CSV table of C-alpha atoms and ligand atoms in Angstrom, one decimal:
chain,number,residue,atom,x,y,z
E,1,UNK,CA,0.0,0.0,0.0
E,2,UNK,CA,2.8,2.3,-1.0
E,3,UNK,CA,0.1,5.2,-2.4
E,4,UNK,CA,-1.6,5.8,1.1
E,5,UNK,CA,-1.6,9.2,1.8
E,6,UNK,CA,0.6,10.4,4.8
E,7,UNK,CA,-1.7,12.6,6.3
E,8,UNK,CA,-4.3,10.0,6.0
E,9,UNK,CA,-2.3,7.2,7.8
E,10,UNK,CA,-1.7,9.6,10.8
E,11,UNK,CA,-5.1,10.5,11.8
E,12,UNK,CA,-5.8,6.3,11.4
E,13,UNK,CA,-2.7,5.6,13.5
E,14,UNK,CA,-4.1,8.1,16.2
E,15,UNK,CA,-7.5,6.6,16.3
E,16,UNK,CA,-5.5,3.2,16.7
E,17,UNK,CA,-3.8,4.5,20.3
E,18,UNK,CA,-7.0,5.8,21.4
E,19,UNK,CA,-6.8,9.7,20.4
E,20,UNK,CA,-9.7,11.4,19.2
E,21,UNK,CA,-9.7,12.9,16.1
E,22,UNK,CA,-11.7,15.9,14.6
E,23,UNK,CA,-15.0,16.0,13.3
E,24,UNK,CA,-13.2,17.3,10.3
E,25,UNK,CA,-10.5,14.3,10.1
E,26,UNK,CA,-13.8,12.1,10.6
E,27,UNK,CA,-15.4,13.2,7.8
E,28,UNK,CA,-12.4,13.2,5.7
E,29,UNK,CA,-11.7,9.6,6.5
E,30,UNK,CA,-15.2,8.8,5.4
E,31,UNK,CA,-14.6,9.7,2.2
E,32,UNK,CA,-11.3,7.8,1.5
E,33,UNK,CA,-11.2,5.9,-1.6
E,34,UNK,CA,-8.5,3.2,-3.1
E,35,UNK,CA,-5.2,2.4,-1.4
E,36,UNK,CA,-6.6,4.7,1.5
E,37,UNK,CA,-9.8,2.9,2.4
E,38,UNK,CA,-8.0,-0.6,2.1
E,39,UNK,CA,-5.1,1.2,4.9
E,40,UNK,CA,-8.5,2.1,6.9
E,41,UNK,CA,-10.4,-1.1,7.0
E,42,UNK,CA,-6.6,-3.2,7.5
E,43,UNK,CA,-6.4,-1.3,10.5
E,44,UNK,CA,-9.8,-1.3,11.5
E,45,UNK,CA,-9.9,-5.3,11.1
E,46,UNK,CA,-6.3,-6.0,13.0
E,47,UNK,CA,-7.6,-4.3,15.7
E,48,UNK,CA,-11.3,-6.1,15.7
E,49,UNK,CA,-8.8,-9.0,15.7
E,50,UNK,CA,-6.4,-7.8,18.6
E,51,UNK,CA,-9.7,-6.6,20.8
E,52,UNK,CA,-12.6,-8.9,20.1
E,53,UNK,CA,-10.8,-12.0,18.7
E,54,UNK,CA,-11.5,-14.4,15.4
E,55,UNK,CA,-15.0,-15.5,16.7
E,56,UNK,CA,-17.9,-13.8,14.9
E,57,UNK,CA,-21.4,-13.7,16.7
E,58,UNK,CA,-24.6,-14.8,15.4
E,59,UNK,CA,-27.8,-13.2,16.4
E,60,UNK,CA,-30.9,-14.7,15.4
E,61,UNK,CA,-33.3,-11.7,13.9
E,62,UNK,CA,-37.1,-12.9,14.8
E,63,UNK,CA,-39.3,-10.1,13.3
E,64,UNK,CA,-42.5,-11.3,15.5
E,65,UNK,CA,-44.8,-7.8,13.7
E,66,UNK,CA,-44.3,-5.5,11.3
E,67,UNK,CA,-46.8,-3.4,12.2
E,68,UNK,CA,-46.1,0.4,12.9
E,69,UNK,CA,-47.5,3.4,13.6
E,70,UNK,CA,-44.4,5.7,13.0
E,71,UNK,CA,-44.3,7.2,9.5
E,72,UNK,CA,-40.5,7.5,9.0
E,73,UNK,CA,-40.0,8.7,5.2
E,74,UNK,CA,-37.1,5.8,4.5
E,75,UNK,CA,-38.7,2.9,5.8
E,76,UNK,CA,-41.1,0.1,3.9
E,77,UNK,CA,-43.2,-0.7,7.0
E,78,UNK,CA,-44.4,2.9,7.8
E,79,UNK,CA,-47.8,3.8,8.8
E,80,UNK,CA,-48.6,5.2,5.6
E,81,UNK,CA,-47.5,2.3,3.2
E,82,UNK,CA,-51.1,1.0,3.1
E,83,UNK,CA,-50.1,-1.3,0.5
E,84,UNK,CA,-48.2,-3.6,2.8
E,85,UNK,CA,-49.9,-6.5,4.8
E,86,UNK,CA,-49.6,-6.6,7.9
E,87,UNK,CA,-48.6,-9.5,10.4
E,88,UNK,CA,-48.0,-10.4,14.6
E,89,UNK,CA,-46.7,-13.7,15.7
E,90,UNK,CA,-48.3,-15.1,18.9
E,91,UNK,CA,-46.6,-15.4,22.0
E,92,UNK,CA,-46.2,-19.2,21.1
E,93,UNK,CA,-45.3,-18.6,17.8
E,94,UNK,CA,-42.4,-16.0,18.9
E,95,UNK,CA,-41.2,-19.0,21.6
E,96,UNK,CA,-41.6,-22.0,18.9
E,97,UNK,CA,-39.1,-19.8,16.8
E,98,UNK,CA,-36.4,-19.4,19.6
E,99,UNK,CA,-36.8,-22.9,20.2
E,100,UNK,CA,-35.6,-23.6,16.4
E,101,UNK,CA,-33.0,-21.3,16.9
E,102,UNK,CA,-31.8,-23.5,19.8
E,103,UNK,CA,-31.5,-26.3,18.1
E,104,UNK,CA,-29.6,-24.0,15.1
E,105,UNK,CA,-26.8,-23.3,17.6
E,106,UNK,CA,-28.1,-19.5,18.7
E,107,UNK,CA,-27.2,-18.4,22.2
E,108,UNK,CA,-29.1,-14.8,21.2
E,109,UNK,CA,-32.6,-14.0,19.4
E,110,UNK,CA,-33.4,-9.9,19.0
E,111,UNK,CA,-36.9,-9.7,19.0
E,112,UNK,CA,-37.7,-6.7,16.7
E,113,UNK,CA,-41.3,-5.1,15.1
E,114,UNK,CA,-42.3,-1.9,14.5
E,115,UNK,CA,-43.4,0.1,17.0
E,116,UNK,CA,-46.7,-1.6,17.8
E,117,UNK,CA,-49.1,-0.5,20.9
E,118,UNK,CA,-51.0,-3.7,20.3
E,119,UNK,CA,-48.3,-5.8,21.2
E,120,UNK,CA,-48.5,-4.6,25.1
E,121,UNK,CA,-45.7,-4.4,27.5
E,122,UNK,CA,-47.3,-7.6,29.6
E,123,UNK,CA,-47.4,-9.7,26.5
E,124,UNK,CA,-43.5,-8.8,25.5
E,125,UNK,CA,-42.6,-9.7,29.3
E,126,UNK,CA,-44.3,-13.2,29.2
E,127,UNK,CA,-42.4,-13.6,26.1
E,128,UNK,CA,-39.2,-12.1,27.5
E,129,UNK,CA,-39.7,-14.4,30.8
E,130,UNK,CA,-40.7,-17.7,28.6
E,131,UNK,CA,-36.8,-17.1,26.6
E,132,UNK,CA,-35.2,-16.7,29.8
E,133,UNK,CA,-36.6,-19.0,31.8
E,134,UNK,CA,-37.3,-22.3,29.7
E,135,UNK,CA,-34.7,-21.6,26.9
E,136,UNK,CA,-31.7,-19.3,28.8
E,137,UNK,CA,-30.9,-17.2,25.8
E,138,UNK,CA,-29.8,-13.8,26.0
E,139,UNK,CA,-32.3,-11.6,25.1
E,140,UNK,CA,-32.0,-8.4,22.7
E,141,UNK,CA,-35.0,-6.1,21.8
E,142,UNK,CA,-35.7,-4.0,19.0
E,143,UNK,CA,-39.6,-2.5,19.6
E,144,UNK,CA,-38.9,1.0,19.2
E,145,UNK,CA,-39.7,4.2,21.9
E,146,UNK,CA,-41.4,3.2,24.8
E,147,UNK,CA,-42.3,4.4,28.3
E,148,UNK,CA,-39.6,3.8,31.1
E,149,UNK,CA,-41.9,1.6,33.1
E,150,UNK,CA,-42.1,-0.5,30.0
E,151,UNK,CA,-38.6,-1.1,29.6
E,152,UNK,CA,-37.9,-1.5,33.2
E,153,UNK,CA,-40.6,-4.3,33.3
E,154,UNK,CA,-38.5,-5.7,30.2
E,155,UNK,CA,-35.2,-5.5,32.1
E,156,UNK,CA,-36.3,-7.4,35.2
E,157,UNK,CA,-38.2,-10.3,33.5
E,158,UNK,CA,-33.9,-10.6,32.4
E,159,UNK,CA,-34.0,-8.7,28.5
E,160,UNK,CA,-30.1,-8.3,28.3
E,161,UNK,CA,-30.1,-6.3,25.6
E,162,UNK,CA,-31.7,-3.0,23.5
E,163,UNK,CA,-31.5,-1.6,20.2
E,164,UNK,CA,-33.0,1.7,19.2
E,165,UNK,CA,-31.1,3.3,16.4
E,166,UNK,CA,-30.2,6.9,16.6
E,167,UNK,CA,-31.2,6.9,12.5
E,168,UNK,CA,-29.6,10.6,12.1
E,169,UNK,CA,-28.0,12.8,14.6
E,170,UNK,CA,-28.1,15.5,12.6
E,171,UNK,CA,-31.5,17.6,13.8
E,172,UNK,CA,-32.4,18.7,10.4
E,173,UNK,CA,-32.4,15.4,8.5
E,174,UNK,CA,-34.1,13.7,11.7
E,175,UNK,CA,-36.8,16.0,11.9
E,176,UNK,CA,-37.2,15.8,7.8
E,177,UNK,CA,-37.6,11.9,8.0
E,178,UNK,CA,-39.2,11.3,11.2
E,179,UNK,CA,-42.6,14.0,10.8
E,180,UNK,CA,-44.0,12.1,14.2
E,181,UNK,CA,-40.6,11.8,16.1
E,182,UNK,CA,-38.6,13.9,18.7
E,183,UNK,CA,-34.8,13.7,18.8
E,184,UNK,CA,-34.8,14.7,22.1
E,185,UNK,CA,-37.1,11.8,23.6
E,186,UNK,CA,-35.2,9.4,21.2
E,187,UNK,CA,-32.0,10.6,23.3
E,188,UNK,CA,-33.7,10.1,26.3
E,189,UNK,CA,-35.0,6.7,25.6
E,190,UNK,CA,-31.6,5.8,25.2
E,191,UNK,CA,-30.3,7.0,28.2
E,192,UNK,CA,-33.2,5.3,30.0
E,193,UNK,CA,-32.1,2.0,28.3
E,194,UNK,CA,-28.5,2.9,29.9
E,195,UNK,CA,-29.8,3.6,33.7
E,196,UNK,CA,-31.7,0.3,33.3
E,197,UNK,CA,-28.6,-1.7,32.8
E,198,UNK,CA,-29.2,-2.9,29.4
E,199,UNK,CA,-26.5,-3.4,27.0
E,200,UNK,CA,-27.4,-0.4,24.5
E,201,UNK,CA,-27.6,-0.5,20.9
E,202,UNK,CA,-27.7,2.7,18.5
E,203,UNK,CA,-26.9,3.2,14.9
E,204,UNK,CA,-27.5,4.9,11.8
E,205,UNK,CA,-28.1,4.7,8.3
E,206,UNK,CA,-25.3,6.0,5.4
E,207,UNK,CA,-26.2,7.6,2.7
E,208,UNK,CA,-29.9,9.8,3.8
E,209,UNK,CA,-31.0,12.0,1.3
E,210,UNK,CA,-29.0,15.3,2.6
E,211,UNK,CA,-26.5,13.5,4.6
E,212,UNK,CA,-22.7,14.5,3.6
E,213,UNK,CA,-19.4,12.8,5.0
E,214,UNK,CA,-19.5,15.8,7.9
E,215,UNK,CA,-23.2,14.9,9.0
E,216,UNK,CA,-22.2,11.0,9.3
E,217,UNK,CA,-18.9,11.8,10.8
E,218,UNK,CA,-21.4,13.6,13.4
E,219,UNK,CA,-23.5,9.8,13.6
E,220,UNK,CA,-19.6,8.6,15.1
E,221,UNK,CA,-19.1,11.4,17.2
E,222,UNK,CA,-22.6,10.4,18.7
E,223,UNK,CA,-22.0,6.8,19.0
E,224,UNK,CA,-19.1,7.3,20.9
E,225,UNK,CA,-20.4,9.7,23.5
E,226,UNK,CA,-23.1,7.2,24.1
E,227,UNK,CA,-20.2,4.8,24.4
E,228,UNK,CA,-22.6,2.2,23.1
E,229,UNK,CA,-22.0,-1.6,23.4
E,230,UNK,CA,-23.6,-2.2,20.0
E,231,UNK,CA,-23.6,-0.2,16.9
E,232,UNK,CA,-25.2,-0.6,13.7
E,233,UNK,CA,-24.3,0.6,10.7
E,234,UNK,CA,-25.8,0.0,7.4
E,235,UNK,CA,-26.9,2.1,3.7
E,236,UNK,CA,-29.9,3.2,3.5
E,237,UNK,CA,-32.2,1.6,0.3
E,238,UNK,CA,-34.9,3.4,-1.1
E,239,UNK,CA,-38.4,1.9,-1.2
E,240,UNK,CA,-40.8,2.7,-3.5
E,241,UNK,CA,-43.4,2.6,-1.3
E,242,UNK,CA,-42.2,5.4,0.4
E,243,UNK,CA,-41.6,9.0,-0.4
E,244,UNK,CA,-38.3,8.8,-0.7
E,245,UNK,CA,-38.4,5.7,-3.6
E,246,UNK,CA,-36.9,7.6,-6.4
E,247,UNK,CA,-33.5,9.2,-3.6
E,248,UNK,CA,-30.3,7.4,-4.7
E,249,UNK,CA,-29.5,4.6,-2.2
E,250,UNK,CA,-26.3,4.7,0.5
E,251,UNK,CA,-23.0,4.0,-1.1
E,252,UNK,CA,-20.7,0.7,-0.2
E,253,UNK,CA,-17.9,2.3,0.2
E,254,UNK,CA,-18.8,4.6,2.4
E,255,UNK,CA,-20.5,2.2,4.6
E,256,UNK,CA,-17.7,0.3,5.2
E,257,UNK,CA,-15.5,3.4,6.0
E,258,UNK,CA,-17.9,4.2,8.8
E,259,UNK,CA,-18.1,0.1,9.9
E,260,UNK,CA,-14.4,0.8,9.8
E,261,UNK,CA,-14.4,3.9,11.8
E,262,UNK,CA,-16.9,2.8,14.5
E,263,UNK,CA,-14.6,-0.1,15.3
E,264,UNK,CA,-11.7,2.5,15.8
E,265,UNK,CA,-13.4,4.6,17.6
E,266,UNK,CA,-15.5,1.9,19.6
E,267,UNK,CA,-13.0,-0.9,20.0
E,268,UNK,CA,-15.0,-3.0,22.6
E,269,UNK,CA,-18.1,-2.4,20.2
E,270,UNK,CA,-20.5,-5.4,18.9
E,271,UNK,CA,-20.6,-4.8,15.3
E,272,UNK,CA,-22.5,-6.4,12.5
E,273,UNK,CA,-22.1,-6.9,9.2
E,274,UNK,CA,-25.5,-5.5,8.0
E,275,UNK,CA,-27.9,-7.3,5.8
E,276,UNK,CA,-28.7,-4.4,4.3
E,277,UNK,CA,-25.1,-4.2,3.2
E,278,UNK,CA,-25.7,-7.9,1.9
E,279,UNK,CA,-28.6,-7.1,0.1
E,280,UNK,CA,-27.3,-4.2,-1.9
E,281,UNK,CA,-23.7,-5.9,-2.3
E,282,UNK,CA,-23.3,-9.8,-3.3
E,283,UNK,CA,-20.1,-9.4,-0.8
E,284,UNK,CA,-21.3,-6.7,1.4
E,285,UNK,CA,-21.1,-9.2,5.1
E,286,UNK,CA,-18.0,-10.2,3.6
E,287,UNK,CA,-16.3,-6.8,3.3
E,288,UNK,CA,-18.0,-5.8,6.2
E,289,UNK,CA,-16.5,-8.8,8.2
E,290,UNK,CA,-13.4,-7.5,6.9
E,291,UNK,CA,-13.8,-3.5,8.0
E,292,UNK,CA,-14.0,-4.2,11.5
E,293,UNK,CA,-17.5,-6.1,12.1
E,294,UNK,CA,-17.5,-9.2,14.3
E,295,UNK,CA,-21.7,-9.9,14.6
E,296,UNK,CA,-24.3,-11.6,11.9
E,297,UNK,CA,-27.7,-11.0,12.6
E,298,UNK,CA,-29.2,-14.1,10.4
E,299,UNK,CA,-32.9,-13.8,10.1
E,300,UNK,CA,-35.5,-16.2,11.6
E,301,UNK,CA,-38.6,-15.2,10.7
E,302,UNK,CA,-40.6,-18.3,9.1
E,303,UNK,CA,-41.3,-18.1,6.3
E,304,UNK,CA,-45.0,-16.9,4.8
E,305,UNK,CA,-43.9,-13.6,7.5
E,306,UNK,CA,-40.7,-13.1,6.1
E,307,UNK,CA,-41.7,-10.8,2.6
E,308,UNK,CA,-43.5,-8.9,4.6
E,309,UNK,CA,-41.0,-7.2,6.8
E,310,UNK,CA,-40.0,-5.3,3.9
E,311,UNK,CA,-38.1,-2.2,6.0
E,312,UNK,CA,-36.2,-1.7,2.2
E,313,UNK,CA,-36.7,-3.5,-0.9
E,314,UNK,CA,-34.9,-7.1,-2.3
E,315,UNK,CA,-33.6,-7.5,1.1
E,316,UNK,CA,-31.0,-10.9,0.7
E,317,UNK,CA,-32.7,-14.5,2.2
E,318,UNK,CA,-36.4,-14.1,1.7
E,319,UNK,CA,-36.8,-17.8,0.5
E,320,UNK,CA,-34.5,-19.1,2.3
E,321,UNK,CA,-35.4,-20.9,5.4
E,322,UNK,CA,-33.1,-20.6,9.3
E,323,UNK,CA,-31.1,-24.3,8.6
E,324,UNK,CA,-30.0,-23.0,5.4
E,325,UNK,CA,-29.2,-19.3,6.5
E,326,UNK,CA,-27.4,-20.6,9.4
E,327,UNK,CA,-25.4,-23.1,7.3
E,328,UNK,CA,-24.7,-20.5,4.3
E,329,UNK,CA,-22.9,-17.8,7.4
E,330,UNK,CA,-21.1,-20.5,8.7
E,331,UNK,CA,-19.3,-20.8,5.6
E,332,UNK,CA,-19.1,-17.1,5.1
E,333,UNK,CA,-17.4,-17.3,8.2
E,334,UNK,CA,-15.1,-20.0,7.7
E,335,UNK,CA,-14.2,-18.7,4.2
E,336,UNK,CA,-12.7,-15.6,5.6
E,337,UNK,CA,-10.6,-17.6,8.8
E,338,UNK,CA,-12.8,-16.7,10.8
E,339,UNK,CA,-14.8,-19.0,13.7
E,340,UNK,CA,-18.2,-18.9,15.0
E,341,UNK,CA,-18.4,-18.1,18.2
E,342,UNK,CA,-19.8,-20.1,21.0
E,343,UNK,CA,-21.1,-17.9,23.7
E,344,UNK,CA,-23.9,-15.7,24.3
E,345,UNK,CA,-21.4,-12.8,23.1
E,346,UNK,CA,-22.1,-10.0,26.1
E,347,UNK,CA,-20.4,-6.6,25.6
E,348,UNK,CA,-16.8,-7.3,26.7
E,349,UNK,CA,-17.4,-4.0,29.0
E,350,UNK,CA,-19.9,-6.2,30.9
E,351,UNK,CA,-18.1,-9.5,31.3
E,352,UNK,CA,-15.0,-8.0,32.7
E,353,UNK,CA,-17.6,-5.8,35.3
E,354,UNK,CA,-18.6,-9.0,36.5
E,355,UNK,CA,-15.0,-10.3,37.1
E,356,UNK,CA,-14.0,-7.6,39.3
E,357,UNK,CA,-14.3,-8.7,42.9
F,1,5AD,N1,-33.0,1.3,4.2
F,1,5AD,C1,-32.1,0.8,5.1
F,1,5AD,N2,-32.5,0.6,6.4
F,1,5AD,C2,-33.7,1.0,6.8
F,1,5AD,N3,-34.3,0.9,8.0
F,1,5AD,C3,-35.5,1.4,7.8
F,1,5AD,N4,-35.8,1.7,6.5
F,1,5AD,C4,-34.6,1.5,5.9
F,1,5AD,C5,-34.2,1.7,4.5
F,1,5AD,N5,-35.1,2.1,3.6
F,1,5AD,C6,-33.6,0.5,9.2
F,1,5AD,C7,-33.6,1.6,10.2
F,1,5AD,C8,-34.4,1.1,11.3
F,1,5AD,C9,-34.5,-0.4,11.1
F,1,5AD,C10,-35.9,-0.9,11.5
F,1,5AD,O1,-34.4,-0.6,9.7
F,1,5AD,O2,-32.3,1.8,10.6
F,1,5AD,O3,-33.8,1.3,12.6
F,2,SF4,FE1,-41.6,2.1,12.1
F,2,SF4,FE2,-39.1,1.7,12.7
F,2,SF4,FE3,-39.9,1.7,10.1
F,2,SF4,FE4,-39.8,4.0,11.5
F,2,SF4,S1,-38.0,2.7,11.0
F,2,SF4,S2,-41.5,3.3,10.2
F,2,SF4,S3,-40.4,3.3,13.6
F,2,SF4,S4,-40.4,0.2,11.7
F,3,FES,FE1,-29.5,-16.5,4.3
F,3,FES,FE2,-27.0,-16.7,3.2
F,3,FES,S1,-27.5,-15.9,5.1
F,3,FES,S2,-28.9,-17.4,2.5
């Protein structure tokens, strides 16, 4: 890699001893290109290897209803996409499901649906309680905002973890896409999430209609004040069932950059290797994988259900059933070197909490 820029290879080399960089550098780095992208996601991926090891996590994705009531401009499943039919898995549907994914190997489900008042907080408890108690997985959710008694309930029936994606940090775009949501209760939520002792997941999406290199660099900055044990970072794909169907789509490249850059800046960080990266790349995991991520998220929704969580269009897997997904990663995995791993996969930050004395 003789034609990596010097200036370039500095800031990286900072960012690899732990200094902070400028929003500025960020957003430079973003947009590397060539020789300079490939220095970036070397270093990204030698340190993935030095901090979280060879094994790659699998997290079995059960989306139990994709109804919502939010009308987010990017996103298939939106309130006002009345052409989309609409689903919820029972209770014993949801624990039927984890059951296959024992049997598959998973030592994690992430339960996720649109936000979804009908599915009340009692009925996600039972189900949170039934996981725990008869099938000792660690939990994630992914159900959107909800009230702080709601997610405490969660917490103490033993959900481990929570995902709610920041989307945008940047006040203009997320008050563009998100006509019924707040920034500042989003924020809020996810510092609730944090007091409750849940291992906290945010994100964003690359590539928004309006979004520039500074704006995401902005999405880092964010993920790293949160310090968040999980991050996830994907492109955005237009739907045209939504009004943004005819905005260009998020660009590879500059996915991986920030997959890359979220790993230096988060070292500790779960990371996955999006399937929305896998749906609008034939090697997006793969590159991914390679960029610093070190988590799967293979889908396990059966199959008449699975069409019809359409967040983005041609999303990768939809007629493929949870044997065959979980045999095709495994060789994605082995193919780059790499292991599965074979534990539940709890932040790093947590498990060495819990060996102090
Ligand atoms: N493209 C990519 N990701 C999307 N999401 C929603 N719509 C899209 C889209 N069009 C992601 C958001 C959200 C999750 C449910 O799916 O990040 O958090
Ligand atoms: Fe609903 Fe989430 Fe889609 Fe927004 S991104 S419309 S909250 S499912
Ligand atoms: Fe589903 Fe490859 S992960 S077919």
């Amino acid at each position: 890699m003789k034609n990596v820029s010097i200036s370039l290879k500095k800031m990286v080399l900072r960012l690899r001893i732990g200094k902070s960089l400028s929003r500025e550098d960020l957003a430079a780095l973003l947009e590397s290109g060539g020789e300079n992208a490939d220095f970036l996601r070397c270093q990204a991926d030698a340190l993935r290897q030095e901090v979280m090891g060879n094994r790659v996590h699998l997290r079995g994705l059960i989306e139990f209803s994709n109804h919502c009531e939010r009308n987010c401009l990017y996103c298939g499943l939106r309130r006002g996409n009345t052409s989309l039919e609409r689903y919820r898995l029972s209770g014993e549907e949801v624990f039927q499901v984890a059951r296959t994914a024992v049997t598959l190997g998973y030592q994690t489900v992430v339960l996720q649906s649109g936000e979804d008042s009908q599915v009340s907080a009692d009925d996600l408890a039972r189900i949170v309680r039934r996981l725990k108690r008869e099938l000792d997985l660690a939990v994630t959710l992914c159900v959107g905002e909800r009230d702080y008694e709601e997610y405490a309930l969660w917490r103490r029936e033993g959900a481990d973890r929570y995902l709610l994606k920041h989307e945008t940090a940047d006040p203009a775009i997320y008050r563009r896409l998100h006509p019924d949501m707040i920034w500042n209760r989003r924020t809020q939520r996810l510092a609730w999430l944090r007091k409750l002792g849940y291992q906290v997941g945010s994100g964003c999406m690359v590539g928004l209609p309006g979004q520039d290199a500074w704006s995401l660099a902005g999405d880092l900055i964010f993920l790293r004040t949160l310090d968040v044990e999980m991050a996830g970072i994907g492109p955005f794909v237009p739907h045209p069932a939504t009004p943004l169907g005819n905005t260009p789509g998020g660009d590879v490249e500059m996915t991986l950059n920030a997959v890359a850059l979220s790993r230096l800046l988060l070292p500790q960080v779960h990371l996955p290797a999006t399937t929305a990266l896998g749906s609008i790349h034939p090697r997006g995991r793969q590159m991914a994988l390679q960029a610093g991520a070190n988590v799967v998220m293979p889908n396990l929704t059966p199959k008449p259900y699975r069409r019809l969580y359409e967040i983005y269009p041609d999303k990768i897997c939809l007629d493929d059933d949870p044997s065959h997904c979980r045999q095709c990663i495994q060789g994605i995995i082995t193919s780059l070197g790499r292991r599965v791993a074979d534990d539940p996969g709890h932040s790093p930050k947590l498990v060495f909490h819990k060996a102090m004395p």
